[in-house]
Coordinates of C-alpha atoms in Angstrom, one line a residue:
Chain A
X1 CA 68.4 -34.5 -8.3
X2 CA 67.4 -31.7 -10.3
X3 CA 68.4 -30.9 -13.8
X4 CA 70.2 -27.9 -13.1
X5 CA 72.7 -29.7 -10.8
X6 CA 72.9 -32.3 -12.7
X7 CA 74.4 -30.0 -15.6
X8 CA 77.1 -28.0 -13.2
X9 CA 78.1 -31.7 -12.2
X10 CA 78.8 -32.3 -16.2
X11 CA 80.5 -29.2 -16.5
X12 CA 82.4 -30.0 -13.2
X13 CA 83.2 -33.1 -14.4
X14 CA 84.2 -32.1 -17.6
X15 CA 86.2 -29.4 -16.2
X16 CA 89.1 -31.4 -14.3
X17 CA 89.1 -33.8 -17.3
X18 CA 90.3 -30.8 -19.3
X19 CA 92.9 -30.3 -16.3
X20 CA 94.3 -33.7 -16.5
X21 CA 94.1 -33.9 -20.4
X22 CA 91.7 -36.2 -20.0
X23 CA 88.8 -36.8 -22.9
X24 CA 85.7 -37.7 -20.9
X25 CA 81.9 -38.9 -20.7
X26 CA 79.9 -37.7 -17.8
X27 CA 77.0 -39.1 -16.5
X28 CA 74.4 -38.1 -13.7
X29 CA 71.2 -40.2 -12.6
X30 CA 68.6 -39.5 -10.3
X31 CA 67.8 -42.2 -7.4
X32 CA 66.4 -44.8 -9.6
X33 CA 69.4 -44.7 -11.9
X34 CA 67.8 -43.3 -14.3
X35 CA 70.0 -40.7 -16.6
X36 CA 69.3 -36.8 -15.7
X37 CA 72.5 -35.6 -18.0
X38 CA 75.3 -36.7 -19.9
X39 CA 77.6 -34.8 -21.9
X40 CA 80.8 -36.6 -23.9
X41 CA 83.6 -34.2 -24.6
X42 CA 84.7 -33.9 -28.3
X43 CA 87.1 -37.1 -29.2
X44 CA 85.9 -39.1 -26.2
X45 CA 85.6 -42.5 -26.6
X46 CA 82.0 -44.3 -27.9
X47 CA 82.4 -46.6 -24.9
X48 CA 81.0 -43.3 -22.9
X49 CA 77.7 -43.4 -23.5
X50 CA 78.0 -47.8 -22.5
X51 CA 80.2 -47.0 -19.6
X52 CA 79.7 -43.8 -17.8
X53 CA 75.8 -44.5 -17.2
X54 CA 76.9 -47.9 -16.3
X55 CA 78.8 -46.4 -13.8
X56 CA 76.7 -43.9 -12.1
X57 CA 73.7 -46.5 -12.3
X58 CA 75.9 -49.2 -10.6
X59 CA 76.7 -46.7 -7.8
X60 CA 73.3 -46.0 -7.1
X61 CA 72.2 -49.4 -7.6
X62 CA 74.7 -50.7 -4.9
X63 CA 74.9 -47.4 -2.3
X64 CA 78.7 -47.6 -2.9
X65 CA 81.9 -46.0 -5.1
X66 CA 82.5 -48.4 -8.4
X67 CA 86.0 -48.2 -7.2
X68 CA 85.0 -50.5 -4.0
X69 CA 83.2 -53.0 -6.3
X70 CA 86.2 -53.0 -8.1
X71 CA 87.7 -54.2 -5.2
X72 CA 84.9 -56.3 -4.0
X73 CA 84.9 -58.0 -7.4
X74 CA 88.2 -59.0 -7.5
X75 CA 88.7 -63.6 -7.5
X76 CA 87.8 -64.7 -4.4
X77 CA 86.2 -61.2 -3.5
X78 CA 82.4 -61.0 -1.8
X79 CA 80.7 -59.8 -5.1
X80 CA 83.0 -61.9 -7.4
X81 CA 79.8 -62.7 -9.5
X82 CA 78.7 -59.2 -9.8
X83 CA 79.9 -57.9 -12.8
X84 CA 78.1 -58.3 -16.0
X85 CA 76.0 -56.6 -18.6
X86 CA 73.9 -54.5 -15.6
X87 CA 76.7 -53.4 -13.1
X88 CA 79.8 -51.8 -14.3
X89 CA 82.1 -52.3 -11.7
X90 CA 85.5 -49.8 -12.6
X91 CA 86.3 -47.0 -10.8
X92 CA 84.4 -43.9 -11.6
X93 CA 81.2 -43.8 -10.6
X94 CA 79.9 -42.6 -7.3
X95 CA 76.7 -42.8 -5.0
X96 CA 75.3 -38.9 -4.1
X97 CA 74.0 -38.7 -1.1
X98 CA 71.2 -36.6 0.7
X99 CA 73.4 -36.0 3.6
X100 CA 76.8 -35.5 4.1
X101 CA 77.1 -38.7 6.2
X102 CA 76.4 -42.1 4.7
X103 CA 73.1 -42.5 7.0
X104 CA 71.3 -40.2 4.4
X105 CA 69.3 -41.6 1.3
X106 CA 71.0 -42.1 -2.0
X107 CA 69.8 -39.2 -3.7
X108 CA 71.9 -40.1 -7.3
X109 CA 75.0 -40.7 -8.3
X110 CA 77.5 -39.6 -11.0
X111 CA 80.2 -41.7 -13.6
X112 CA 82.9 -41.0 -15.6
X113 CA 84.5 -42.7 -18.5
X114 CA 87.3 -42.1 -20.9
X115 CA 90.2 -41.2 -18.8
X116 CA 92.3 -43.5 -16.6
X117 CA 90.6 -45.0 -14.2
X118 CA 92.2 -42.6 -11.8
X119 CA 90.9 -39.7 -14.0
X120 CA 87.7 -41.1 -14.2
X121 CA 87.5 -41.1 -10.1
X122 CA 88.8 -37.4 -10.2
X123 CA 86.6 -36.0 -12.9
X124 CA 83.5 -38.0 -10.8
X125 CA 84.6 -36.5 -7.5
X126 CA 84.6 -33.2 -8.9
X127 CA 81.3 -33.6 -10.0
X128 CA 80.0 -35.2 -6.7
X129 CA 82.2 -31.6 -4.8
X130 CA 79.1 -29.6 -6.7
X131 CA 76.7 -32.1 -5.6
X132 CA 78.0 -31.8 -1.8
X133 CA 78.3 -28.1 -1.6
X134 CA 74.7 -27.7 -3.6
Chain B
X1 CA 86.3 -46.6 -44.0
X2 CA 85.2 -47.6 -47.0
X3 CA 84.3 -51.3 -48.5
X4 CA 86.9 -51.5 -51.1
X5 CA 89.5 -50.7 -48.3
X6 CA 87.6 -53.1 -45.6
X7 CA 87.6 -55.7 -48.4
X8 CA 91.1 -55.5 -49.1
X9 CA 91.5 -55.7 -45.2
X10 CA 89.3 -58.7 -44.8
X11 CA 91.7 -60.7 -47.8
X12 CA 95.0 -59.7 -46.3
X13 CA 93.3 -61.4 -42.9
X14 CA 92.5 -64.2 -44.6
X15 CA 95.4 -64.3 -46.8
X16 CA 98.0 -64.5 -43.5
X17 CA 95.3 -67.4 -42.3
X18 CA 95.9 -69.4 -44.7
X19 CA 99.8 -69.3 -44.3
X20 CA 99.4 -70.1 -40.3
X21 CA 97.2 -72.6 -40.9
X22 CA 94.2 -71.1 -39.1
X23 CA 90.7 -70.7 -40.2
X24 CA 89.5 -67.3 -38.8
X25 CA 86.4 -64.6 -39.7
X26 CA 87.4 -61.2 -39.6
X27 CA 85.0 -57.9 -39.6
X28 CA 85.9 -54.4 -40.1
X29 CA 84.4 -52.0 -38.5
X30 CA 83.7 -47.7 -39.3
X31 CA 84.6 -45.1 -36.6
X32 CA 81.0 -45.7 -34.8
X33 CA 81.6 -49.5 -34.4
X34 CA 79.2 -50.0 -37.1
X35 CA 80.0 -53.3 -39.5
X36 CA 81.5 -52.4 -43.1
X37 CA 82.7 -55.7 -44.0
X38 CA 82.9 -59.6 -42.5
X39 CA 84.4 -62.9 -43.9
X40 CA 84.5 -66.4 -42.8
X41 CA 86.6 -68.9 -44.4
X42 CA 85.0 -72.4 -44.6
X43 CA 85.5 -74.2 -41.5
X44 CA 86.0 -71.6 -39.6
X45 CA 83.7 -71.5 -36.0
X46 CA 80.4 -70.5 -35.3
X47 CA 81.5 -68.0 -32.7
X48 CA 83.3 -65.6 -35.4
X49 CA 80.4 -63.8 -36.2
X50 CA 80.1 -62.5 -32.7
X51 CA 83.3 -62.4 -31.6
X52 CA 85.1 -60.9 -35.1
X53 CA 82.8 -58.2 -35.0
X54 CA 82.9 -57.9 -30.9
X55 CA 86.3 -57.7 -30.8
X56 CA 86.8 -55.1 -33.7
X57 CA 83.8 -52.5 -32.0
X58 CA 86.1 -53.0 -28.4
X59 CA 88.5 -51.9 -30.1
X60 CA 87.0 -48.6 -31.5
X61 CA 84.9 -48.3 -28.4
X62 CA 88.0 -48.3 -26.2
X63 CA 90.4 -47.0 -28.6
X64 CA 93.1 -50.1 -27.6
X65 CA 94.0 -53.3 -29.0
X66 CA 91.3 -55.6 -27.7
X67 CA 94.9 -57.6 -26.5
X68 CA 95.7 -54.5 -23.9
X69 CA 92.1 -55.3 -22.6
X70 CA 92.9 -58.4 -22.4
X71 CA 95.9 -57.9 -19.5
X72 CA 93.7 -55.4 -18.2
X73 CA 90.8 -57.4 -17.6
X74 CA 92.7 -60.4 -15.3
X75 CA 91.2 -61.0 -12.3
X76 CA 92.8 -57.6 -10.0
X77 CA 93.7 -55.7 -13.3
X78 CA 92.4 -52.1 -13.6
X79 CA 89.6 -53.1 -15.8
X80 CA 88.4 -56.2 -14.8
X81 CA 84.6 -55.5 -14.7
X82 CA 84.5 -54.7 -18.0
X83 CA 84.0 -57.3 -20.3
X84 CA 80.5 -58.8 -21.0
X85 CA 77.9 -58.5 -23.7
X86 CA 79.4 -55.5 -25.0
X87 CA 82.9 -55.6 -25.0
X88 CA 85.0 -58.2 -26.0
X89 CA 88.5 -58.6 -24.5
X90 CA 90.0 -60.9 -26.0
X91 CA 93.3 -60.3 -28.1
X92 CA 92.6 -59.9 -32.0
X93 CA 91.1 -56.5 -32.2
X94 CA 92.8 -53.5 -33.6
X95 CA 91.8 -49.7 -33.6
X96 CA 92.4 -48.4 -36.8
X97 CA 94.3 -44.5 -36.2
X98 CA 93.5 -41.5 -39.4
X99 CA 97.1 -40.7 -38.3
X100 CA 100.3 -43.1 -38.2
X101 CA 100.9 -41.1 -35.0
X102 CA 98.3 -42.2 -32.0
X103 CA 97.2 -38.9 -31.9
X104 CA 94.7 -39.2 -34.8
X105 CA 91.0 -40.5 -34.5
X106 CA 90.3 -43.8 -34.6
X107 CA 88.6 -44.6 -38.2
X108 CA 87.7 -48.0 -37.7
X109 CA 89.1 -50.9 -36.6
X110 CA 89.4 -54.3 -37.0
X111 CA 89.2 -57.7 -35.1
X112 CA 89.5 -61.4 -35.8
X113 CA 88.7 -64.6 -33.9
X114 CA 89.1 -68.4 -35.1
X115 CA 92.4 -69.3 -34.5
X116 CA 94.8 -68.9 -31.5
X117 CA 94.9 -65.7 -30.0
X118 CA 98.7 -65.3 -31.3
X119 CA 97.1 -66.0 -34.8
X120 CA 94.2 -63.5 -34.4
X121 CA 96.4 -61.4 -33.5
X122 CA 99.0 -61.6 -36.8
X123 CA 95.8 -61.7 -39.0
X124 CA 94.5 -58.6 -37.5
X125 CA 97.5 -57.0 -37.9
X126 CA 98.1 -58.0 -41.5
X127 CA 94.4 -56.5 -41.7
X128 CA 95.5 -53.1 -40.1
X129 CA 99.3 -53.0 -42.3
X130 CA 96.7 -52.4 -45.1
X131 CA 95.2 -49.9 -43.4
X132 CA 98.7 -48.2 -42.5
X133 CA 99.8 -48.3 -46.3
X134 CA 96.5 -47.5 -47.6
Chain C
X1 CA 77.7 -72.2 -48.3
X2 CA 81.5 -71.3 -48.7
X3 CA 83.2 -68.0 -48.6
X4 CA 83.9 -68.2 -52.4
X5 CA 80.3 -68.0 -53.4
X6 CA 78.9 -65.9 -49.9
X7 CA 81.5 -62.9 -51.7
X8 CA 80.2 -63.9 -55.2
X9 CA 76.9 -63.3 -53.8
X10 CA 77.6 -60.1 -52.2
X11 CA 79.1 -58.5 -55.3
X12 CA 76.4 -59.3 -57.7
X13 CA 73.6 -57.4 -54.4
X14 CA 76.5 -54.4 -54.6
X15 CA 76.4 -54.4 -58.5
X16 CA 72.4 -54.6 -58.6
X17 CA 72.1 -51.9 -56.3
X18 CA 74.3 -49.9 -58.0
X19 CA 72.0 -50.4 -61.0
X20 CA 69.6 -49.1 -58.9
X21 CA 71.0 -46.3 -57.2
X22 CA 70.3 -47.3 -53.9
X23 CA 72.9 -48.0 -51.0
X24 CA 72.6 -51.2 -48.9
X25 CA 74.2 -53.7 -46.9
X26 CA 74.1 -56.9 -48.0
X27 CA 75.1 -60.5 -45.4
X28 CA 75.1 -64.3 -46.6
X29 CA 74.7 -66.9 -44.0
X30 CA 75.0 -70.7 -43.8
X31 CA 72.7 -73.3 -43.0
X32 CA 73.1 -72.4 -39.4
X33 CA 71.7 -68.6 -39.6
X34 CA 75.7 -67.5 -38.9
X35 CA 77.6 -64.9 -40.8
X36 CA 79.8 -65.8 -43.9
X37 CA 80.2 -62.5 -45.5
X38 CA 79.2 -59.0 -45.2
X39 CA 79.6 -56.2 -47.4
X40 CA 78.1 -52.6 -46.9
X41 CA 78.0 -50.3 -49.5
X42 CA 79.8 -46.3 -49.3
X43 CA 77.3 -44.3 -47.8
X44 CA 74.8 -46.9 -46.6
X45 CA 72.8 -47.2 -43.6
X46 CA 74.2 -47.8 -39.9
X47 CA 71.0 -49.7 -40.0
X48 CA 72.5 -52.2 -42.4
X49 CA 74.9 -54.3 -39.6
X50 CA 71.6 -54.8 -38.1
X51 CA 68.9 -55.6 -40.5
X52 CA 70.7 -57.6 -43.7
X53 CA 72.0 -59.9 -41.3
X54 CA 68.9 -60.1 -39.6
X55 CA 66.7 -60.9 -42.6
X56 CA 69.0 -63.4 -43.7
X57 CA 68.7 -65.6 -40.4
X58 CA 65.5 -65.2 -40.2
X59 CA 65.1 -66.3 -43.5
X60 CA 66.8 -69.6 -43.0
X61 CA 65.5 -70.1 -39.7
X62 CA 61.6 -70.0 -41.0
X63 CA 63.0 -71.4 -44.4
X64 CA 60.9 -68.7 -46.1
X65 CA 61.7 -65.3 -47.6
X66 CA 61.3 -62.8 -46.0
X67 CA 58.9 -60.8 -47.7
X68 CA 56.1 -63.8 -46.9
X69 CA 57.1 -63.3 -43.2
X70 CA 56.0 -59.1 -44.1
X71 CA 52.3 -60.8 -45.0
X72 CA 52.4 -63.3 -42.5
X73 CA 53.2 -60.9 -39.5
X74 CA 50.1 -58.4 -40.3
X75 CA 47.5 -57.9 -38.1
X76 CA 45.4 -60.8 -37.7
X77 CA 48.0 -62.7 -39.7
X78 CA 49.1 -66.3 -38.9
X79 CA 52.5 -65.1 -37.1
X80 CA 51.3 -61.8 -35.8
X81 CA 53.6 -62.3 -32.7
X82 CA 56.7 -63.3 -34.8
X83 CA 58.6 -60.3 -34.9
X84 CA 61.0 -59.0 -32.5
X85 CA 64.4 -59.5 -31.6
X86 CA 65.6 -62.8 -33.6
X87 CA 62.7 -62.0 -36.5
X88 CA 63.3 -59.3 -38.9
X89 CA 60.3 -59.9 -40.9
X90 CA 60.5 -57.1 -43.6
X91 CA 61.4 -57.8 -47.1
X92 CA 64.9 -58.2 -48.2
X93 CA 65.5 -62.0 -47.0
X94 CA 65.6 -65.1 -49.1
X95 CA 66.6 -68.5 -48.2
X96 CA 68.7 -70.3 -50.4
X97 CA 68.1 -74.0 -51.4
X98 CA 70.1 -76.6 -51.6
X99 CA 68.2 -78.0 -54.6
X100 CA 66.3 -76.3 -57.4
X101 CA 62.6 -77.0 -56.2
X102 CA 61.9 -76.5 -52.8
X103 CA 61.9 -80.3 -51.7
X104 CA 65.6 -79.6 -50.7
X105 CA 67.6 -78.1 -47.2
X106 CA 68.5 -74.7 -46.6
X107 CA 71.9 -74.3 -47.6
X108 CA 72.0 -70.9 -45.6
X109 CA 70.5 -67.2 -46.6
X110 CA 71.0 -63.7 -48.0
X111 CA 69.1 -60.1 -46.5
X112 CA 69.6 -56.8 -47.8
X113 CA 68.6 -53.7 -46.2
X114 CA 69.8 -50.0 -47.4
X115 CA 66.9 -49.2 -50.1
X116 CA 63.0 -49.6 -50.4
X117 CA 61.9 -52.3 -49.9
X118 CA 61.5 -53.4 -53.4
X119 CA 65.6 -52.7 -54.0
X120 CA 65.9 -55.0 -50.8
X121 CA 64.6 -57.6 -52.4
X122 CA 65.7 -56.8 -56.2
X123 CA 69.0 -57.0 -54.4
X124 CA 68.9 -60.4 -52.7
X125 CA 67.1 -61.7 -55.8
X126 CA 70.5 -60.8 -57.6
X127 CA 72.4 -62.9 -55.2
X128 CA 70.2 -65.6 -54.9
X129 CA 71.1 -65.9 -59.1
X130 CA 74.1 -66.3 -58.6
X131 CA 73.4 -69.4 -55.7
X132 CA 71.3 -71.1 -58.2
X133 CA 73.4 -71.2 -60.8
X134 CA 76.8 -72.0 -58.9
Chain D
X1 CA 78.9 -33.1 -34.0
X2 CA 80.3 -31.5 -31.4
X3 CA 79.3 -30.9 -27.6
X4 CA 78.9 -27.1 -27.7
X5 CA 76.8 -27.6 -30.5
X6 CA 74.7 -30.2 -29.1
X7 CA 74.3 -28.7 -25.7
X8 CA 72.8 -25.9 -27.2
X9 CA 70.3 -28.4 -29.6
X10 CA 69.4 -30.1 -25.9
X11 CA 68.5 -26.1 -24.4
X12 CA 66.3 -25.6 -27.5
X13 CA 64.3 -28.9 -26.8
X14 CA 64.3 -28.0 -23.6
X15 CA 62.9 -24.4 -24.0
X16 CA 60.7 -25.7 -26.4
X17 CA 59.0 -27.8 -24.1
X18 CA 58.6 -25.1 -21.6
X19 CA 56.5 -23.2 -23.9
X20 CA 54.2 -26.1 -24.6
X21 CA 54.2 -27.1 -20.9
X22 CA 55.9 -30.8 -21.7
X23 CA 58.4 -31.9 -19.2
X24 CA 60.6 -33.7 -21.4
X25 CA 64.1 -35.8 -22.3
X26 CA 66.3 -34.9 -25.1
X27 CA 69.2 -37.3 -26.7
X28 CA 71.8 -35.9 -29.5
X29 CA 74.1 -38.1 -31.0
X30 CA 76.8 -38.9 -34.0
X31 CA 76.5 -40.2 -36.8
X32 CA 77.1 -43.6 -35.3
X33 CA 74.4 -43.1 -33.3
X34 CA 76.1 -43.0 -30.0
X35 CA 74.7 -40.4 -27.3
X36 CA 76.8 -36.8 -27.1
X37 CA 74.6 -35.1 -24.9
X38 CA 71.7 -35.8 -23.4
X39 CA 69.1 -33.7 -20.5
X40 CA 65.9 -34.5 -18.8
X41 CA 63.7 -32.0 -17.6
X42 CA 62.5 -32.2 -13.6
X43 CA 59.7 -34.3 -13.6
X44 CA 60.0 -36.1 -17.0
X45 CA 59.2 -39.4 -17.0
X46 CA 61.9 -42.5 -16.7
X47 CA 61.1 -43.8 -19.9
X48 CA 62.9 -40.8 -21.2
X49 CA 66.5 -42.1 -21.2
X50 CA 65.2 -45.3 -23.1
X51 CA 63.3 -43.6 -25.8
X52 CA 65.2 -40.3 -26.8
X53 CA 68.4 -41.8 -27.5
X54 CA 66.3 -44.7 -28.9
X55 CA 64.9 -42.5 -31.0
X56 CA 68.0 -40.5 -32.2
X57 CA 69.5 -43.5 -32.9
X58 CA 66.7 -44.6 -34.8
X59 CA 66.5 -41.8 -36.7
X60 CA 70.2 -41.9 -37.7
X61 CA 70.1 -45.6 -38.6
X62 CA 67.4 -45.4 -40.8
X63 CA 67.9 -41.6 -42.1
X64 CA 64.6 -40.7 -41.7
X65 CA 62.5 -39.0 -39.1
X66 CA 60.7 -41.6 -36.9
X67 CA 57.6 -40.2 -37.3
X68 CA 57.8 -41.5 -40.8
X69 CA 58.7 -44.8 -39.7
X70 CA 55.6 -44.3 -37.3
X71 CA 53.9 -44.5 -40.3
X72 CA 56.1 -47.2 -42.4
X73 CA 55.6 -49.2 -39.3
X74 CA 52.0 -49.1 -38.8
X75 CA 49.6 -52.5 -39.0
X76 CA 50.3 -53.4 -42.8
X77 CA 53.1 -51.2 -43.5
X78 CA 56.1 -51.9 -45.2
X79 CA 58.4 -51.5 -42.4
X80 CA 55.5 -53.5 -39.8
X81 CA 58.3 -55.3 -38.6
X82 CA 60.9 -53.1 -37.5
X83 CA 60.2 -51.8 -34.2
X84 CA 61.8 -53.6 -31.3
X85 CA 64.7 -53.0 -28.9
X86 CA 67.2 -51.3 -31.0
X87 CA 64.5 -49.3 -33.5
X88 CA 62.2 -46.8 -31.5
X89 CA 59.9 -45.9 -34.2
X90 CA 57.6 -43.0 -32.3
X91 CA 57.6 -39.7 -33.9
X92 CA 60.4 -37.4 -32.0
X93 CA 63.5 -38.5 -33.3
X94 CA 65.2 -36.4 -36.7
X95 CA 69.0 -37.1 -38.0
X96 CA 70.8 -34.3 -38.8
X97 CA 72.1 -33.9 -42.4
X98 CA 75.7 -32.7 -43.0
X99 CA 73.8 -30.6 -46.2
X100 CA 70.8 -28.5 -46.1
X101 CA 69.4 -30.7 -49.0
X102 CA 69.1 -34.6 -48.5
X103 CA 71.8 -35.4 -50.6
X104 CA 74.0 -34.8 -47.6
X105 CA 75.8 -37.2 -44.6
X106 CA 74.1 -38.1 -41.7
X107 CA 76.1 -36.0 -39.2
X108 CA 73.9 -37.3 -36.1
X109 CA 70.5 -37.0 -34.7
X110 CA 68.4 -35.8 -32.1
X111 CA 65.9 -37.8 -30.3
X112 CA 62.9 -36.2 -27.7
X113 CA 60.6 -38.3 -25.2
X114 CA 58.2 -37.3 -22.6
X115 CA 55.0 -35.1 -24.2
X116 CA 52.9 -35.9 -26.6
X117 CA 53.9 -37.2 -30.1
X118 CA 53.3 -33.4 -31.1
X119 CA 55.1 -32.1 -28.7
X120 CA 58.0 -34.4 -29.2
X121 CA 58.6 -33.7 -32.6
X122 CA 58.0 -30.0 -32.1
X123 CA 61.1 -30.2 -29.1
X124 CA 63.0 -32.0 -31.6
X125 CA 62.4 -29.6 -34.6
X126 CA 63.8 -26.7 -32.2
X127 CA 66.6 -28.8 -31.9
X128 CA 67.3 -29.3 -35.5
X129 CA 66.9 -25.9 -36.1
X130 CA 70.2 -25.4 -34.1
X131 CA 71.8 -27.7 -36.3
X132 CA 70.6 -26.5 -39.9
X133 CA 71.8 -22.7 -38.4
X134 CA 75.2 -23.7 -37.0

């Protein structure tokens, strides 16, 4: 993850929340989870800066989309005990890899918040279309 | 936000308290989350001073009553990762709009905790009616 | 420690600090280091929510004020390793006795942050007044 | 505060660092404190995305630059106490004044990590100078 990138996957990001009327945070992290960018539109929520991070760090942290711990989460669900102050487990935040198939290394990841959850997922998968085609 | 409104807030709280019967602390929040004003009536629990103030930054943060988190945060709802140490999602917490309209910016908000969560609720929202005819 | 008096209290740190021309945020605990009331001045400090409450617990909890805790807590100093997290051991705390001397139980607290130092405390000392003659 | 705005703050710091060959992280945020934008140069360290927007939020809590509360917070200073996990009191972080003068609001703040003190504040200075010639 490189800064540059990082900041056309904001923009990206940003970008299709302005499609969907969506007001946004945007988060990208290198491989340790550590923040490389973040940008929160104008009017976005102040849960942004908690949640999109949160997002993009639990993506990394766990090689998969939020959206799947989401799932996974759910009563009765494998990681029912996951979520808490460390993992944010909504929809919205998703690994980057090094390679296009998931044998490659988790290079980073990207999350979104302020939008539906579906917006969220949208805005972060437009970011992670710049990562892909880098 | 300011004190002599989040006062006036805090009594009309109180005020509806005392006619259910409950015995509640209430906070008021400003537009970053930040505390402006807080009151416990005697008796009231321990737990008001973090959930009070909990639930009314949620509701800022998230821009929802803290009681829409609430349905959203059952186990398979869309946001059922989210609470922890940050957010509170419990019913009783109030964003307070600049605008009657919900297109405004949130200016505040408000949140309660001592009594049911049907009593939080009404003493938020006697809290916010102040706000409304401010 | 009842709400009555905690808002007493506050008004007469406002008023002081008025005198003063400095803005703070003033918090009155119980005997139990929790919350009773909270007021923050127009204008004040987003470090206020943080700190006033902060002093006041820790002024009850070590059942000294504050300001003895800023002595204490230098270098080489008794409790060197006291502050952190819990401890806000700057001036601006005082405990508040149940009796006149200081044979008696801590009734609960007052901290004021917002000005210097010295306004902290000329602040709290104003509110502490009004406990002692209740 | 507004994105555009603080975008172009974070390319100042940014550029700013290039000339004095720091590799660097840069934090802007409102005047709650919460994080609008935020870049880390390639290579900075990971601590960067604990203390710049540690360090604007510092700065906008308190209203000062941290390097004064460097100073304030120094063995036998007034403010000894303060630092911990919420106040990052390294010099690098400035709030933002709504007025050229001091008698202004705090609009937001700017926070830089990753060179030397000096450098840190002189990142954040370019910063601010994008503010004060909005």
């Amino acid at each position: 993850m490189d800064l540059e990138l990082a900041l056309r996957m904001c923009e990206a990001a940003v970008k299709q929340a302005g499609r969907e009327g969506a007001k946004i945070a945007v988060a990208v992290v290198d491989d340790g989870g550590h923040l490389v960018a973040f940008q929160r539109m104008d009017g976005a929520a102040i849960a942004g800066p908690v949640l999109a991070p949160g997002k993009a760090y639990t993506s990394v942290a766990n090689r998969v989309p939020t959206a799947v711990l989401a799932d996974l989460t759910k009563p009765g669900g494998e990681l029912a005990g996951l979520p808490g102050d460390r993992f944010v487990c909504l929809g919205g935040g998703l690994p980057l890899w090094s390679d296009q198939g998931e044998n490659g290394r988790v290079a980073g990841g990207v999350g979104v918040s302020g939008g539906t959850v579906a917006q969220d997922v949208s805005c972060a998968e437009a970011a992670a279309l710049v990562w892909r085609t880098r």
